[in-house]
mmCIF file of C-alpha atoms in Angstrom:
data_model
loop_
_atom_site.group_PDB
_atom_site.id
_atom_site.type_symbol
_atom_site.label_atom_id
_atom_site.label_comp_id
_atom_site.label_asym_id
_atom_site.label_seq_id
_atom_site.Cartn_x
_atom_site.Cartn_y
_atom_site.Cartn_z
ATOM 1 C CA MET A 1 188.554 363.111 183.893
ATOM 2 C CA LYS A 2 188.042 364.447 187.406
ATOM 3 C CA VAL A 3 189.332 368.009 187.653
ATOM 4 C CA THR A 4 189.934 369.718 190.975
ATOM 5 C CA LEU A 5 189.425 373.456 190.602
ATOM 6 C CA PHE A 6 191.793 375.971 192.204
ATOM 7 C CA ILE A 7 189.728 379.112 191.808
ATOM 8 C CA THR A 8 192.157 381.799 193.161
ATOM 9 C CA CYS A 9 191.444 384.760 195.438
ATOM 10 C CA ILE A 10 190.804 387.301 192.685
ATOM 11 C CA VAL A 11 188.245 385.101 190.932
ATOM 12 C CA ASP A 12 186.589 384.242 194.237
ATOM 13 C CA MET A 13 186.281 387.847 195.411
ATOM 14 C CA PHE A 14 186.080 389.938 192.249
ATOM 15 C CA GLN A 15 185.508 387.813 189.136
ATOM 16 C CA ALA A 16 182.929 385.149 189.959
ATOM 17 C CA ASP A 17 181.828 384.969 186.315
ATOM 18 C CA VAL A 18 185.308 383.736 185.397
ATOM 19 C CA GLY A 19 184.900 380.860 187.846
ATOM 20 C CA LYS A 20 181.498 379.983 186.430
ATOM 21 C CA ALA A 21 182.821 380.122 182.877
ATOM 22 C CA THR A 22 185.746 377.873 183.791
ATOM 23 C CA VAL A 23 183.428 375.239 185.258
ATOM 24 C CA GLU A 24 181.006 375.374 182.324
ATOM 25 C CA VAL A 25 183.747 375.060 179.698
ATOM 26 C CA LEU A 26 185.371 372.105 181.452
ATOM 27 C CA GLU A 27 182.033 370.359 181.996
ATOM 28 C CA ARG A 28 181.191 370.691 178.295
ATOM 29 C CA LEU A 29 184.528 369.051 177.566
ATOM 30 C CA GLY A 30 183.509 366.070 179.685
ATOM 31 C CA CYS A 31 185.258 366.873 182.962
ATOM 32 C CA ASP A 32 183.835 366.120 186.390
ATOM 33 C CA ILE A 33 184.546 369.159 188.596
ATOM 34 C CA ASP A 34 185.626 368.888 192.214
ATOM 35 C CA PHE A 35 185.858 372.046 194.331
ATOM 36 C CA PRO A 36 187.572 371.631 197.722
ATOM 37 C CA MET A 37 186.069 374.139 200.151
ATOM 38 C CA GLY A 38 189.248 374.191 202.248
ATOM 39 C CA GLN A 39 191.241 376.153 199.661
ATOM 40 C CA VAL A 40 192.651 379.507 200.747
ATOM 41 C CA CYS A 41 195.177 381.993 199.348
ATOM 42 C CA CYS A 42 198.171 380.248 197.798
ATOM 43 C CA GLY A 43 200.504 382.602 199.672
ATOM 44 C CA GLN A 44 201.794 384.434 196.623
ATOM 45 C CA PRO A 45 201.194 388.060 197.798
ATOM 46 C CA ALA A 46 203.076 387.510 201.056
ATOM 47 C CA TYR A 47 205.790 385.404 199.416
ATOM 48 C CA ASN A 48 206.456 387.932 196.661
ATOM 49 C CA SER A 49 206.648 390.671 199.290
ATOM 50 C CA GLY A 50 209.472 388.844 201.041
ATOM 51 C CA TYR A 51 207.505 387.172 203.835
ATOM 52 C CA VAL A 52 208.658 383.674 202.947
ATOM 53 C CA GLU A 53 208.361 381.993 206.337
ATOM 54 C CA GLU A 54 205.064 383.715 207.103
ATOM 55 C CA SER A 55 203.539 382.437 203.870
ATOM 56 C CA LYS A 56 204.451 378.774 204.400
ATOM 57 C CA ASP A 57 201.408 377.940 206.534
ATOM 58 C CA ALA A 58 199.105 378.928 203.670
ATOM 59 C CA MET A 59 201.197 376.883 201.240
ATOM 60 C CA LYS A 60 201.032 373.800 203.463
ATOM 61 C CA LYS A 61 197.274 374.254 203.749
ATOM 62 C CA MET A 62 196.957 374.312 199.969
ATOM 63 C CA ILE A 63 199.199 371.274 199.465
ATOM 64 C CA ALA A 64 197.105 369.286 201.926
ATOM 65 C CA THR A 65 193.845 370.534 200.391
ATOM 66 C CA PHE A 66 194.765 369.466 196.847
ATOM 67 C CA GLU A 67 196.669 366.243 197.551
ATOM 68 C CA HIS A 68 193.650 364.102 196.660
ATOM 69 C CA ALA A 69 193.352 365.617 193.169
ATOM 70 C CA GLU A 70 193.878 363.729 189.942
ATOM 71 C CA VAL A 71 194.658 367.035 188.234
ATOM 72 C CA VAL A 72 194.439 370.626 189.465
ATOM 73 C CA VAL A 73 193.260 373.298 187.024
ATOM 74 C CA THR A 74 193.206 377.050 187.640
ATOM 75 C CA PRO A 75 192.146 380.021 185.464
ATOM 76 C CA SER A 76 195.346 381.860 186.362
ATOM 77 C CA GLY A 77 198.860 381.474 185.043
ATOM 78 C CA SER A 78 200.193 383.378 188.028
ATOM 79 C CA CYS A 79 198.607 381.124 190.642
ATOM 80 C CA ALA A 80 199.527 377.973 188.709
ATOM 81 C CA THR A 81 203.102 379.235 188.760
ATOM 82 C CA MET A 82 202.919 379.613 192.532
ATOM 83 C CA PHE A 83 201.894 375.968 192.948
ATOM 84 C CA LYS A 84 204.941 375.042 190.847
ATOM 85 C CA GLU A 85 207.112 377.235 193.088
ATOM 86 C CA TYR A 86 206.234 375.318 196.263
ATOM 87 C CA GLN A 87 208.675 372.525 195.461
ATOM 88 C CA HIS A 88 211.533 375.048 195.418
ATOM 89 C CA ILE A 89 210.382 376.832 198.570
ATOM 90 C CA PHE A 90 210.338 373.517 200.471
ATOM 91 C CA HIS A 91 213.473 372.153 198.769
ATOM 92 C CA ASP A 92 215.198 371.412 202.101
ATOM 93 C CA ASP A 93 212.113 370.032 203.855
ATOM 94 C CA PRO A 94 212.037 366.201 203.657
ATOM 95 C CA ILE A 95 208.327 366.078 204.525
ATOM 96 C CA TRP A 96 206.851 368.875 202.434
ATOM 97 C CA ARG A 97 209.147 368.819 199.390
ATOM 98 C CA PRO A 98 207.846 365.500 197.948
ATOM 99 C CA ARG A 99 204.255 366.557 198.616
ATOM 100 C CA ALA A 100 204.913 369.873 196.855
ATOM 101 C CA GLU A 101 206.539 368.092 193.910
ATOM 102 C CA LYS A 102 203.467 365.899 193.434
ATOM 103 C CA LEU A 103 201.201 368.949 193.449
ATOM 104 C CA ALA A 104 203.402 370.742 190.916
ATOM 105 C CA SER A 105 203.354 367.759 188.559
ATOM 106 C CA LYS A 106 199.549 367.730 188.296
ATOM 107 C CA THR A 107 198.781 371.472 188.235
ATOM 108 C CA TYR A 108 197.748 373.192 184.994
ATOM 109 C CA GLU A 109 196.600 376.611 183.865
ATOM 110 C CA LEU A 110 193.209 376.365 182.152
ATOM 111 C CA THR A 111 194.227 376.808 178.504
ATOM 112 C CA GLU A 112 197.308 374.636 178.983
ATOM 113 C CA PHE A 113 195.071 371.875 180.326
ATOM 114 C CA ILE A 114 192.536 372.134 177.507
ATOM 115 C CA VAL A 115 195.094 372.083 174.696
ATOM 116 C CA ASN A 116 197.895 369.914 176.093
ATOM 117 C CA VAL A 117 196.010 367.444 178.295
ATOM 118 C CA LEU A 118 192.508 367.202 176.832
ATOM 119 C CA LYS A 119 193.952 367.697 173.313
ATOM 120 C CA VAL A 120 191.167 370.125 172.361
ATOM 121 C CA GLU A 121 191.893 373.155 170.192
ATOM 122 C CA ASN A 122 188.346 374.281 169.428
ATOM 123 C CA VAL A 123 185.813 374.424 172.263
ATOM 124 C CA GLY A 124 182.978 375.628 170.032
ATOM 125 C CA ALA A 125 183.010 379.228 171.268
ATOM 126 C CA LYS A 126 181.471 382.085 169.278
ATOM 127 C CA LEU A 127 182.186 385.794 169.762
ATOM 128 C CA SER A 128 181.923 388.497 167.122
ATOM 129 C CA GLY A 129 184.369 391.381 167.084
ATOM 130 C CA VAL A 130 188.018 392.365 167.040
ATOM 131 C CA ALA A 131 190.185 391.091 169.879
ATOM 132 C CA THR A 132 193.722 391.510 171.132
ATOM 133 C CA TYR A 133 195.512 389.428 173.776
ATOM 134 C CA HIS A 134 197.646 390.484 176.746
ATOM 135 C CA PRO A 135 200.177 387.736 177.665
ATOM 136 C CA SER A 136 200.762 388.050 181.402
ATOM 137 C CA CYS A 137 204.325 387.933 182.719
ATOM 138 C CA HIS A 138 204.041 384.967 185.100
ATOM 139 C CA MET A 139 202.102 382.846 182.638
ATOM 140 C CA THR A 140 204.490 383.332 179.736
ATOM 141 C CA ARG A 141 207.878 383.883 181.364
ATOM 142 C CA LEU A 142 207.658 381.629 184.414
ATOM 143 C CA LEU A 143 204.992 379.038 183.617
ATOM 144 C CA GLY A 144 205.961 378.937 179.932
ATOM 145 C CA VAL A 145 202.400 378.872 178.584
ATOM 146 C CA LYS A 146 202.392 380.905 175.381
ATOM 147 C CA ASP A 147 200.793 378.962 172.534
ATOM 148 C CA ALA A 148 197.730 377.384 174.142
ATOM 149 C CA PRO A 149 195.738 380.617 174.616
ATOM 150 C CA MET A 150 196.405 381.703 171.053
ATOM 151 C CA THR A 151 195.434 378.292 169.663
ATOM 152 C CA LEU A 152 192.064 378.472 171.405
ATOM 153 C CA LEU A 153 191.407 382.124 170.551
ATOM 154 C CA HIS A 154 192.122 381.622 166.847
ATOM 155 C CA ASN A 155 189.415 378.942 166.828
ATOM 156 C CA VAL A 156 186.690 381.167 168.315
ATOM 157 C CA GLU A 157 184.099 381.637 165.589
ATOM 158 C CA GLY A 158 183.581 385.285 164.609
ATOM 159 C CA LEU A 159 186.612 386.618 166.462
ATOM 160 C CA GLN A 160 189.091 388.658 164.456
ATOM 161 C CA PHE A 161 192.484 388.791 166.152
ATOM 162 C CA GLU A 162 194.874 391.755 166.149
ATOM 163 C CA PRO A 163 198.348 391.429 167.747
ATOM 164 C CA LEU A 164 198.970 393.714 170.711
ATOM 165 C CA PRO A 165 201.931 396.096 170.151
ATOM 166 C CA ASN A 166 204.673 395.615 172.748
ATOM 167 C CA ALA A 167 202.709 392.675 174.103
ATOM 168 C CA HIS A 168 205.687 391.477 176.156
ATOM 169 C CA ASN A 169 205.617 394.601 178.337
ATOM 170 C CA CYS A 170 204.289 394.217 181.882
ATOM 171 C CA CYS A 171 200.929 395.875 182.527
ATOM 172 C CA GLY A 172 202.192 397.348 185.801
ATOM 173 C CA PHE A 173 200.139 395.206 188.164
ATOM 174 C CA GLY A 174 202.745 392.902 189.702
ATOM 175 C CA GLY A 175 200.625 392.298 192.791
ATOM 176 C CA THR A 176 201.834 394.585 195.569
ATOM 177 C CA PHE A 177 204.040 396.468 193.092
ATOM 178 C CA SER A 178 200.987 398.380 191.881
ATOM 179 C CA VAL A 179 200.366 399.486 195.470
ATOM 180 C CA LYS A 180 203.927 400.245 196.517
ATOM 181 C CA MET A 181 204.960 401.838 193.215
ATOM 182 C CA GLY A 182 201.657 403.374 192.138
ATOM 183 C CA ASN A 183 203.080 406.165 190.006
ATOM 184 C CA ILE A 184 205.288 403.802 188.003
ATOM 185 C CA SER A 185 202.485 401.246 187.712
ATOM 186 C CA GLU A 186 200.170 403.929 186.332
ATOM 187 C CA GLN A 187 202.607 404.790 183.553
ATOM 188 C CA MET A 188 203.025 401.126 182.665
ATOM 189 C CA VAL A 189 199.298 400.402 182.470
ATOM 190 C CA ASP A 190 198.778 403.571 180.433
ATOM 191 C CA GLU A 191 201.244 402.217 177.873
ATOM 192 C CA LYS A 192 199.307 398.947 177.821
ATOM 193 C CA VAL A 193 195.998 400.744 177.258
ATOM 194 C CA ASP A 194 197.563 402.865 174.499
ATOM 195 C CA SER A 195 198.783 399.680 172.796
ATOM 196 C CA ALA A 196 195.336 398.110 173.026
ATOM 197 C CA GLU A 197 193.777 401.235 171.557
ATOM 198 C CA GLN A 198 196.112 401.024 168.543
ATOM 199 C CA THR A 199 194.600 397.670 167.604
ATOM 200 C CA LYS A 200 191.066 399.142 167.500
ATOM 201 C CA ALA A 201 189.987 396.053 169.423
ATOM 202 C CA ASP A 202 186.525 395.556 170.856
ATOM 203 C CA PHE A 203 187.945 393.095 173.395
ATOM 204 C CA LEU A 204 191.171 392.888 175.344
ATOM 205 C CA ILE A 205 191.595 389.291 176.487
ATOM 206 C CA GLY A 206 193.926 387.853 179.106
ATOM 207 C CA ALA A 207 194.356 384.795 181.301
ATOM 208 C CA ASP A 208 195.285 386.382 184.639
ATOM 209 C CA GLY A 209 192.724 388.170 186.779
ATOM 210 C CA GLY A 210 195.178 390.578 188.366
ATOM 211 C CA CYS A 211 196.364 391.930 185.022
ATOM 212 C CA LEU A 212 192.807 392.223 183.732
ATOM 213 C CA MET A 213 191.651 394.027 186.862
ATOM 214 C CA ASN A 214 194.519 396.490 186.502
ATOM 215 C CA ILE A 215 194.114 397.076 182.760
ATOM 216 C CA GLY A 216 190.328 397.097 182.961
ATOM 217 C CA GLY A 217 190.330 399.663 185.735
ATOM 218 C CA ARG A 218 192.558 401.989 183.734
ATOM 219 C CA ILE A 219 190.477 401.530 180.588
ATOM 220 C CA GLU A 220 187.346 402.450 182.535
ATOM 221 C CA ARG A 221 188.917 405.524 184.125
ATOM 222 C CA ARG A 222 190.107 406.711 180.723
ATOM 223 C CA GLY A 223 186.717 406.078 179.171
ATOM 224 C CA LYS A 224 187.948 403.774 176.405
ATOM 225 C CA PRO A 225 185.367 401.557 174.615
ATOM 226 C CA ILE A 226 187.292 398.306 175.082
ATOM 227 C CA ARG A 227 185.738 395.377 176.938
ATOM 228 C CA VAL A 228 188.169 393.404 179.081
ATOM 229 C CA MET A 229 187.488 389.641 179.172
ATOM 230 C CA HIS A 230 189.147 386.665 180.799
ATOM 231 C CA ILE A 231 189.856 383.928 178.282
ATOM 232 C CA ALA A 232 187.564 381.568 180.191
ATOM 233 C CA GLU A 233 184.658 383.940 179.484
ATOM 234 C CA VAL A 234 185.585 384.052 175.805
ATOM 235 C CA LEU A 235 185.750 380.256 175.584
ATOM 236 C CA ASN A 236 182.345 380.077 177.248
ATOM 237 C CA SER A 237 180.729 382.447 174.739
ATOM 238 C CA ARG A 238 178.093 380.735 172.659
#
């Protein structure tokens, strides 16, 4: 299967290893990877901040960039959700709505694609230690991807899983929320770090770069011995 990779801004600028891991995992599963160089920001930061009209040019750019794809896969539940949102944003546009609908129908978050499309539940990963998993808000509540990450993680050889207390709570990132409401965001991420510490986990795993950057930064500042990993990196562990 030919997979067109939507890499996301955070992976591109801050988490290149997540992008590499995503490519390597998919290639081992027999996928041919296509990476369109014309991809830009999906428009989510501006859109979520209320700049709907201003963000539409970026959205149109992304629709046009990915129209050729057989399937679009991204290592981010949040950004996959944004691609799904395009069809609603352009609901009254007779030109862009059908193009947005086609993009939405072939866009998948990484673990969703592996489990539900490729029908693979064990990618042959190996990682020793205790792990807990943070389910990001957009991925679980908006995209509806809940089971696929857990299916894959429970099949990682050597990984002992401990449930994260109050896992449903937001980590406090929320894109620009963490900037505009820094004091509140700090309290929220502190609660998330406290919950992770209760599990005595060696690894805190997630599937959204923004959440992991937020949680990982707080863990580092508090000096906690917990390694934050994107699920793509875990699945690429050998």
